[in-house]
Amino acid sequence: GRAGCLLLLLLALAVAAPGDFDPYRVLGVGRSSSQADIKKAYKRLAREWHPDKNKDPGAEDKFIQISKAYEILSNEEKRANFDRYGDAGESQGFSQQQHRQFHRFHDGFYFDESFFHFPFNSERRDNSDEKYLLHFSHYVNEIVPDSFKKPYLIKITSDWCFSCIHIEPVWKEVAQELEALGAGIGVVHAGYERRLAHHLGAHSTPTLLGLINGKITFFHNAVVRENLRQFVENLLPGNLVEKITDKNYIRFLSDWRKDNKPHVLLFDHMPVVPLLYKLTAFAYRDYLSFGYVYVGLRGTEELSSQYNINVYTPTMMVFKEHIDRPADVVQAREMKKQLIDDFLSQNKFLMVARLTSQRLFQELCPVKKSHRQRKHCVVLLTGEGEKFAEAYEAFLTFAVANTKDTLKFVHVYSDRQPEFADALLMDEEKYHGKSAVVILERRNNAGKIAYKALEEAWQGSKEDNFILLDLLDQLRTDPGLLSSETVVADLNDELAPMFLIRWFYSTLDYISDCWDSLFHSNWREMMPLLSLLFSVLFILFGTVIVQAFSDSSDTRDAPPSGKEETTTKTEKNDASFSKESNSRIPKKGFVEVTELTDINYTSNLVRLRPGHMNVVLILSNSTKTPLLQKFALEVYTFTGSSSLHFSFLSLDKHREWLEYLLEFAQDAAPIPNQYDKHFLERDYTGYVLALNGHKKYFCLFKPHRSGDEGGTLGSCEDYDALQHGEARGKPSCSPGSRSIKNKLHKLSFWMERLLEGSLQRFYIPSWPALD
């Protein structure tokens, strides 16, 4: 009955869908057509149906179809897949071989889909993933920084992927549950975000991974709810929440002096710390310390009676300077994330927090934004130890009684922040060895403040209290009371040593994680560790290594044999090198630049040794001489490195090879994904690509704008407009030799960044043929 109907429905889908999109029909070519025929048909149709040239209402859809058809038929693997199964894009850029390999690695994780080729494309699928979709720039600029506040669970999926549908119900349930607890959820569609999928190291779909503190961890187990919850929990550091009993609660709450944070106690009847509390502790770890009390446990009775706890209702208490009573309490039958966030965000600081860093100063004493939004800070400048305890206690009592939204009370240890204290007290005799109180208002981020110091040293007497109260009353009506102005330097970060200890512990955690991942044979996860170890070794032994390299042989490897087109001679005493004389000094007085052709392509790129790079200049016949001269000048100081090879590529001969590569330097995968009316005639002269043959990535230098010699925008607002003759009337943009040479202005800065390893890398699946 029902099972039979379902099978018929699936078969109907499988049969009907391929007819929906036939790339051969769209391009008007036969199944036996060669790649040259397909390319020719695509170019003709793309010109005809480009939305900028064709005003037909359906032109845009037709153009997208043409691009999609070309994407399938120009890739032999996708084309064979379509011919065999009628499947227009299995896994969107993830090969079947990788899929099968993936299933061998994960027996019992997913079932093999080689029997199933139902084209379940994304339009037929549940759209609950849409709100979680990630794009490359969004991931780098927002998700990675946010991962320092919460862990992310990320799914990499694609169309035409049966296993993706198989895990969908579990994923949907877990995503909703974890998001409600405070974890982040992300979905990457490999077909449309190929660059991000490669960046994350996913080579097949579906892939699940975790992201925390900018670090990626892959999920290896069966996709069931409990495994995924446990996976996210394991991403979190182990020491976020301390277990608290009658024996250690006084020590725990008294630590506010040491770490300058309020302490939070969570009372609940769960034997293990709930995930919600762990995620909360991770999000607020910079502001608060967390302890967990399991109220069903023997040994917590004194604690429960001391603070009058209702053992049947989850309770959260925050303690500040006074540990005998909580500063604030929240109780609820079911603790929800929103309730906890509201409670904690109001209690992030002590009543009189100590300014231990510039970040704290900026948060507690924000810059004045308008006349209505005045926030004043009352600062006690004091010392450490019993001698100053009385003055501090009196100030604390005053602060508790006079707390308002517009007033913040803070204190500073003068001997730990001497510059700050000197700027406010002017080193006056009357304050020496005593405490002082200053009222201040920050005027800007550059350190400018307006302030007034109490005339006499602060001893906490009744008279001191009256004087301070009177000043604060006057301040409400007369902001001009703060008559002195000064500039204070940034505060010292007093907790920096603690940060080093934290870094050491997190490094230990990291190494143990990587050790675990060894047992999963996952070398992609080992790479960050190896990189870290090499960095540490280089820092420790850098001088020795540099010394060793400086004594190495002076002979530089000649580029592999091929058609050596040009050798650009440059004078050793050329003016442009004099300022860089102490930089890398090349071993020869000239730069060897070889033309990249089909003859030497394999040796000069595809089989380039690990660690070697080929820096390739793109030029045309008309721009060859000026561009090569400028290129030689810009790269001359880098020719001392035997791992760099210099070549040029003729745009007239190899435009298609270049355009294929540049597709990977876009944020999205479709060909061509920008409606640029000149995309078929675009001028790429002056582009420079640094190609890493072994690791299959390249870095890209785009030409400098012609009018921008001084590093600021000149009269040529858009370099591309210049290329297409739209700026010809401008005298400063004459297409002469000088203008062409200007394209490579600042190439030497780009080369510096290339050698530092700080340039963006664009990875490609394999090097295309240079025909």
JSON list of C-alpha atoms in Angstrom, two decimals, residues 84-225:
[
{"chain": "A", "resi": 84, "resn": "ARG", "atom": "CA", "xyz": [25.10, 8.25, -17.13]},
{"chain": "A", "resi": 85, "resn": "TYR", "atom": "CA", "xyz": [22.35, 9.23, -14.72]},
{"chain": "A", "resi": 86, "resn": "GLY", "atom": "CA", "xyz": [20.70, 12.32, -16.13]},
{"chain": "A", "resi": 87, "resn": "ASP", "atom": "CA", "xyz": [21.85, 13.98, -12.91]},
{"chain": "A", "resi": 88, "resn": "ALA", "atom": "CA", "xyz": [22.70, 17.64, -13.53]},
{"chain": "A", "resi": 89, "resn": "GLY", "atom": "CA", "xyz": [25.34, 18.18, -10.87]},
{"chain": "A", "resi": 90, "resn": "GLU", "atom": "CA", "xyz": [25.96, 15.43, -8.32]},
{"chain": "A", "resi": 91, "resn": "SER", "atom": "CA", "xyz": [27.04, 17.06, -5.07]},
{"chain": "A", "resi": 92, "resn": "GLN", "atom": "CA", "xyz": [27.81, 20.37, -6.83]},
{"chain": "A", "resi": 93, "resn": "GLY", "atom": "CA", "xyz": [31.54, 20.12, -7.24]},
{"chain": "A", "resi": 94, "resn": "PHE", "atom": "CA", "xyz": [32.15, 17.10, -5.02]},
{"chain": "A", "resi": 95, "resn": "SER", "atom": "CA", "xyz": [33.18, 14.07, -7.03]},
{"chain": "A", "resi": 96, "resn": "GLN", "atom": "CA", "xyz": [31.57, 10.65, -6.74]},
{"chain": "A", "resi": 97, "resn": "GLN", "atom": "CA", "xyz": [34.93, 9.10, -6.00]},
{"chain": "A", "resi": 98, "resn": "GLN", "atom": "CA", "xyz": [35.33, 11.38, -2.98]},
{"chain": "A", "resi": 99, "resn": "HIS", "atom": "CA", "xyz": [31.79, 10.49, -1.94]},
{"chain": "A", "resi": 100, "resn": "ARG", "atom": "CA", "xyz": [32.52, 6.77, -1.98]},
{"chain": "A", "resi": 101, "resn": "GLN", "atom": "CA", "xyz": [35.83, 7.27, -0.24]},
{"chain": "A", "resi": 102, "resn": "PHE", "atom": "CA", "xyz": [34.00, 9.23, 2.42]},
{"chain": "A", "resi": 103, "resn": "HIS", "atom": "CA", "xyz": [31.55, 6.38, 3.00]},
{"chain": "A", "resi": 104, "resn": "ARG", "atom": "CA", "xyz": [34.40, 3.90, 3.39]},
{"chain": "A", "resi": 105, "resn": "PHE", "atom": "CA", "xyz": [35.88, 6.11, 6.13]},
{"chain": "A", "resi": 106, "resn": "HIS", "atom": "CA", "xyz": [32.62, 6.47, 7.97]},
{"chain": "A", "resi": 107, "resn": "ASP", "atom": "CA", "xyz": [31.09, 3.02, 8.11]},
{"chain": "A", "resi": 108, "resn": "GLY", "atom": "CA", "xyz": [27.91, 3.30, 10.11]},
{"chain": "A", "resi": 109, "resn": "PHE", "atom": "CA", "xyz": [27.99, 7.10, 9.91]},
{"chain": "A", "resi": 110, "resn": "TYR", "atom": "CA", "xyz": [25.97, 7.46, 6.69]},
{"chain": "A", "resi": 111, "resn": "PHE", "atom": "CA", "xyz": [24.76, 4.74, 4.37]},
{"chain": "A", "resi": 112, "resn": "ASP", "atom": "CA", "xyz": [26.16, 4.50, 0.85]},
{"chain": "A", "resi": 113, "resn": "GLU", "atom": "CA", "xyz": [24.04, 6.41, -1.65]},
{"chain": "A", "resi": 114, "resn": "SER", "atom": "CA", "xyz": [25.46, 4.82, -4.81]},
{"chain": "A", "resi": 115, "resn": "PHE", "atom": "CA", "xyz": [22.15, 2.95, -5.25]},
{"chain": "A", "resi": 116, "resn": "PHE", "atom": "CA", "xyz": [20.12, 6.14, -5.09]},
{"chain": "A", "resi": 117, "resn": "HIS", "atom": "CA", "xyz": [20.18, 8.93, -7.63]},
{"chain": "A", "resi": 118, "resn": "PHE", "atom": "CA", "xyz": [17.01, 10.81, -6.83]},
{"chain": "A", "resi": 119, "resn": "PRO", "atom": "CA", "xyz": [17.56, 14.41, -7.85]},
{"chain": "A", "resi": 120, "resn": "PHE", "atom": "CA", "xyz": [16.21, 15.93, -4.63]},
{"chain": "A", "resi": 121, "resn": "ASN", "atom": "CA", "xyz": [17.22, 19.45, -5.35]},
{"chain": "A", "resi": 122, "resn": "SER", "atom": "CA", "xyz": [17.01, 22.28, -2.86]},
{"chain": "A", "resi": 123, "resn": "GLU", "atom": "CA", "xyz": [13.70, 23.66, -4.15]},
{"chain": "A", "resi": 124, "resn": "ARG", "atom": "CA", "xyz": [11.93, 20.47, -3.07]},
{"chain": "A", "resi": 125, "resn": "ARG", "atom": "CA", "xyz": [13.59, 20.46, 0.30]},
{"chain": "A", "resi": 126, "resn": "ASP", "atom": "CA", "xyz": [12.50, 21.92, 3.63]},
{"chain": "A", "resi": 127, "resn": "ASN", "atom": "CA", "xyz": [13.66, 25.55, 3.71]},
{"chain": "A", "resi": 128, "resn": "SER", "atom": "CA", "xyz": [14.32, 25.62, 7.49]},
{"chain": "A", "resi": 129, "resn": "ASP", "atom": "CA", "xyz": [18.07, 25.83, 6.72]},
{"chain": "A", "resi": 130, "resn": "GLU", "atom": "CA", "xyz": [17.75, 29.17, 4.95]},
{"chain": "A", "resi": 131, "resn": "LYS", "atom": "CA", "xyz": [18.09, 31.34, 8.06]},
{"chain": "A", "resi": 132, "resn": "TYR", "atom": "CA", "xyz": [21.36, 29.55, 8.93]},
{"chain": "A", "resi": 133, "resn": "LEU", "atom": "CA", "xyz": [23.03, 29.86, 5.47]},
{"chain": "A", "resi": 134, "resn": "LEU", "atom": "CA", "xyz": [26.61, 31.18, 5.61]},
{"chain": "A", "resi": 135, "resn": "HIS", "atom": "CA", "xyz": [28.55, 33.11, 2.96]},
{"chain": "A", "resi": 136, "resn": "PHE", "atom": "CA", "xyz": [32.33, 33.44, 2.88]},
{"chain": "A", "resi": 137, "resn": "SER", "atom": "CA", "xyz": [32.63, 37.08, 4.00]},
{"chain": "A", "resi": 138, "resn": "HIS", "atom": "CA", "xyz": [29.88, 36.65, 6.60]},
{"chain": "A", "resi": 139, "resn": "TYR", "atom": "CA", "xyz": [31.70, 33.59, 7.99]},
{"chain": "A", "resi": 140, "resn": "VAL", "atom": "CA", "xyz": [35.11, 35.31, 8.18]},
{"chain": "A", "resi": 141, "resn": "ASN", "atom": "CA", "xyz": [33.93, 38.70, 9.49]},
{"chain": "A", "resi": 142, "resn": "GLU", "atom": "CA", "xyz": [31.10, 37.67, 11.83]},
{"chain": "A", "resi": 143, "resn": "ILE", "atom": "CA", "xyz": [30.93, 33.94, 12.60]},
{"chain": "A", "resi": 144, "resn": "VAL", "atom": "CA", "xyz": [34.64, 33.41, 13.42]},
{"chain": "A", "resi": 145, "resn": "PRO", "atom": "CA", "xyz": [34.79, 36.38, 15.89]},
{"chain": "A", "resi": 146, "resn": "ASP", "atom": "CA", "xyz": [31.44, 35.25, 17.38]},
{"chain": "A", "resi": 147, "resn": "SER", "atom": "CA", "xyz": [32.90, 31.75, 17.96]},
{"chain": "A", "resi": 148, "resn": "PHE", "atom": "CA", "xyz": [34.87, 33.27, 20.87]},
{"chain": "A", "resi": 149, "resn": "LYS", "atom": "CA", "xyz": [31.49, 33.77, 22.62]},
{"chain": "A", "resi": 150, "resn": "LYS", "atom": "CA", "xyz": [29.72, 30.55, 21.61]},
{"chain": "A", "resi": 151, "resn": "PRO", "atom": "CA", "xyz": [30.47, 27.29, 19.78]},
{"chain": "A", "resi": 152, "resn": "TYR", "atom": "CA", "xyz": [28.99, 26.75, 16.31]},
{"chain": "A", "resi": 153, "resn": "LEU", "atom": "CA", "xyz": [27.69, 23.54, 14.78]},
{"chain": "A", "resi": 154, "resn": "ILE", "atom": "CA", "xyz": [28.02, 23.78, 10.99]},
{"chain": "A", "resi": 155, "resn": "LYS", "atom": "CA", "xyz": [26.55, 21.49, 8.32]},
{"chain": "A", "resi": 156, "resn": "ILE", "atom": "CA", "xyz": [27.94, 21.40, 4.78]},
{"chain": "A", "resi": 157, "resn": "THR", "atom": "CA", "xyz": [25.29, 20.22, 2.35]},
{"chain": "A", "resi": 158, "resn": "SER", "atom": "CA", "xyz": [24.49, 20.27, -1.37]},
{"chain": "A", "resi": 159, "resn": "ASP", "atom": "CA", "xyz": [21.81, 19.46, -3.89]},
{"chain": "A", "resi": 160, "resn": "TRP", "atom": "CA", "xyz": [21.64, 15.95, -5.32]},
{"chain": "A", "resi": 161, "resn": "CYS", "atom": "CA", "xyz": [22.85, 14.41, -2.06]},
{"chain": "A", "resi": 162, "resn": "PHE", "atom": "CA", "xyz": [20.68, 11.65, -0.62]},
{"chain": "A", "resi": 163, "resn": "SER", "atom": "CA", "xyz": [22.54, 11.38, 2.70]},
{"chain": "A", "resi": 164, "resn": "CYS", "atom": "CA", "xyz": [21.91, 15.09, 3.31]},
{"chain": "A", "resi": 165, "resn": "ILE", "atom": "CA", "xyz": [18.17, 14.33, 3.23]},
{"chain": "A", "resi": 166, "resn": "HIS", "atom": "CA", "xyz": [18.67, 11.24, 5.38]},
{"chain": "A", "resi": 167, "resn": "ILE", "atom": "CA", "xyz": [20.16, 13.27, 8.28]},
{"chain": "A", "resi": 168, "resn": "GLU", "atom": "CA", "xyz": [17.72, 16.20, 7.84]},
{"chain": "A", "resi": 169, "resn": "PRO", "atom": "CA", "xyz": [15.18, 15.26, 10.59]},
{"chain": "A", "resi": 170, "resn": "VAL", "atom": "CA", "xyz": [17.91, 14.79, 13.22]},
{"chain": "A", "resi": 171, "resn": "TRP", "atom": "CA", "xyz": [19.71, 17.96, 12.12]},
{"chain": "A", "resi": 172, "resn": "LYS", "atom": "CA", "xyz": [16.51, 20.03, 12.27]},
{"chain": "A", "resi": 173, "resn": "GLU", "atom": "CA", "xyz": [15.68, 18.86, 15.80]},
{"chain": "A", "resi": 174, "resn": "VAL", "atom": "CA", "xyz": [19.23, 19.32, 17.14]},
{"chain": "A", "resi": 175, "resn": "ALA", "atom": "CA", "xyz": [19.68, 22.74, 15.47]},
{"chain": "A", "resi": 176, "resn": "GLN", "atom": "CA", "xyz": [16.51, 24.09, 17.11]},
{"chain": "A", "resi": 177, "resn": "GLU", "atom": "CA", "xyz": [17.44, 22.62, 20.50]},
{"chain": "A", "resi": 178, "resn": "LEU", "atom": "CA", "xyz": [21.05, 23.86, 20.51]},
{"chain": "A", "resi": 179, "resn": "GLU", "atom": "CA", "xyz": [20.13, 27.33, 19.25]},
{"chain": "A", "resi": 180, "resn": "ALA", "atom": "CA", "xyz": [17.65, 27.68, 22.13]},
{"chain": "A", "resi": 181, "resn": "LEU", "atom": "CA", "xyz": [20.47, 26.82, 24.56]},
{"chain": "A", "resi": 182, "resn": "GLY", "atom": "CA", "xyz": [22.83, 29.44, 23.10]},
{"chain": "A", "resi": 183, "resn": "ALA", "atom": "CA", "xyz": [24.96, 27.56, 20.55]},
{"chain": "A", "resi": 184, "resn": "GLY", "atom": "CA", "xyz": [25.38, 28.93, 17.00]},
{"chain": "A", "resi": 185, "resn": "ILE", "atom": "CA", "xyz": [24.10, 27.05, 13.94]},
{"chain": "A", "resi": 186, "resn": "GLY", "atom": "CA", "xyz": [25.42, 27.41, 10.38]},
{"chain": "A", "resi": 187, "resn": "VAL", "atom": "CA", "xyz": [24.72, 25.78, 7.01]},
{"chain": "A", "resi": 188, "resn": "VAL", "atom": "CA", "xyz": [27.07, 25.97, 4.02]},
{"chain": "A", "resi": 189, "resn": "HIS", "atom": "CA", "xyz": [25.67, 25.07, 0.60]},
{"chain": "A", "resi": 190, "resn": "ALA", "atom": "CA", "xyz": [28.70, 23.60, -1.18]},
{"chain": "A", "resi": 191, "resn": "GLY", "atom": "CA", "xyz": [27.24, 24.22, -4.64]},
{"chain": "A", "resi": 192, "resn": "TYR", "atom": "CA", "xyz": [26.89, 27.97, -4.16]},
{"chain": "A", "resi": 193, "resn": "GLU", "atom": "CA", "xyz": [29.63, 28.52, -1.56]},
{"chain": "A", "resi": 194, "resn": "ARG", "atom": "CA", "xyz": [32.38, 26.33, -2.99]},
{"chain": "A", "resi": 195, "resn": "ARG", "atom": "CA", "xyz": [35.11, 28.61, -1.70]},
{"chain": "A", "resi": 196, "resn": "LEU", "atom": "CA", "xyz": [33.82, 28.47, 1.89]},
{"chain": "A", "resi": 197, "resn": "ALA", "atom": "CA", "xyz": [33.38, 24.67, 1.73]},
{"chain": "A", "resi": 198, "resn": "HIS", "atom": "CA", "xyz": [37.03, 24.33, 0.60]},
{"chain": "A", "resi": 199, "resn": "HIS", "atom": "CA", "xyz": [38.13, 26.79, 3.28]},
{"chain": "A", "resi": 200, "resn": "LEU", "atom": "CA", "xyz": [36.46, 24.64, 5.94]},
{"chain": "A", "resi": 201, "resn": "GLY", "atom": "CA", "xyz": [38.18, 21.53, 4.57]},
{"chain": "A", "resi": 202, "resn": "ALA", "atom": "CA", "xyz": [35.01, 19.68, 3.57]},
{"chain": "A", "resi": 203, "resn": "HIS", "atom": "CA", "xyz": [35.59, 17.36, 0.63]},
{"chain": "A", "resi": 204, "resn": "SER", "atom": "CA", "xyz": [32.19, 15.68, 0.49]},
{"chain": "A", "resi": 205, "resn": "THR", "atom": "CA", "xyz": [28.63, 16.24, 1.64]},
{"chain": "A", "resi": 206, "resn": "PRO", "atom": "CA", "xyz": [27.17, 16.03, 4.17]},
{"chain": "A", "resi": 207, "resn": "THR", "atom": "CA", "xyz": [29.96, 17.08, 6.54]},
{"chain": "A", "resi": 208, "resn": "LEU", "atom": "CA", "xyz": [29.34, 18.26, 10.10]},
{"chain": "A", "resi": 209, "resn": "LEU", "atom": "CA", "xyz": [31.89, 20.30, 12.04]},
{"chain": "A", "resi": 210, "resn": "GLY", "atom": "CA", "xyz": [32.24, 22.41, 15.16]},
{"chain": "A", "resi": 211, "resn": "LEU", "atom": "CA", "xyz": [33.81, 25.87, 15.41]},
{"chain": "A", "resi": 212, "resn": "ILE", "atom": "CA", "xyz": [34.99, 27.43, 18.70]},
{"chain": "A", "resi": 213, "resn": "ASN", "atom": "CA", "xyz": [37.57, 30.17, 19.36]},
{"chain": "A", "resi": 214, "resn": "GLY", "atom": "CA", "xyz": [38.21, 30.19, 15.59]},
{"chain": "A", "resi": 215, "resn": "LYS", "atom": "CA", "xyz": [39.24, 26.49, 15.60]},
{"chain": "A", "resi": 216, "resn": "ILE", "atom": "CA", "xyz": [37.49, 23.80, 13.53]},
{"chain": "A", "resi": 217, "resn": "THR", "atom": "CA", "xyz": [36.78, 20.21, 14.70]},
{"chain": "A", "resi": 218, "resn": "PHE", "atom": "CA", "xyz": [35.16, 17.55, 12.49]},
{"chain": "A", "resi": 219, "resn": "PHE", "atom": "CA", "xyz": [32.30, 15.33, 13.68]},
{"chain": "A", "resi": 220, "resn": "HIS", "atom": "CA", "xyz": [32.94, 11.61, 13.12]},
{"chain": "A", "resi": 221, "resn": "ASN", "atom": "CA", "xyz": [30.07, 9.65, 14.71]},
{"chain": "A", "resi": 222, "resn": "ALA", "atom": "CA", "xyz": [26.58, 8.51, 13.75]},
{"chain": "A", "resi": 223, "resn": "VAL", "atom": "CA", "xyz": [24.23, 11.45, 13.26]},
{"chain": "A", "resi": 224, "resn": "VAL", "atom": "CA", "xyz": [21.93, 11.01, 16.24]},
{"chain": "A", "resi": 225, "resn": "ARG", "atom": "CA", "xyz": [20.71, 13.66, 18.69]}
]
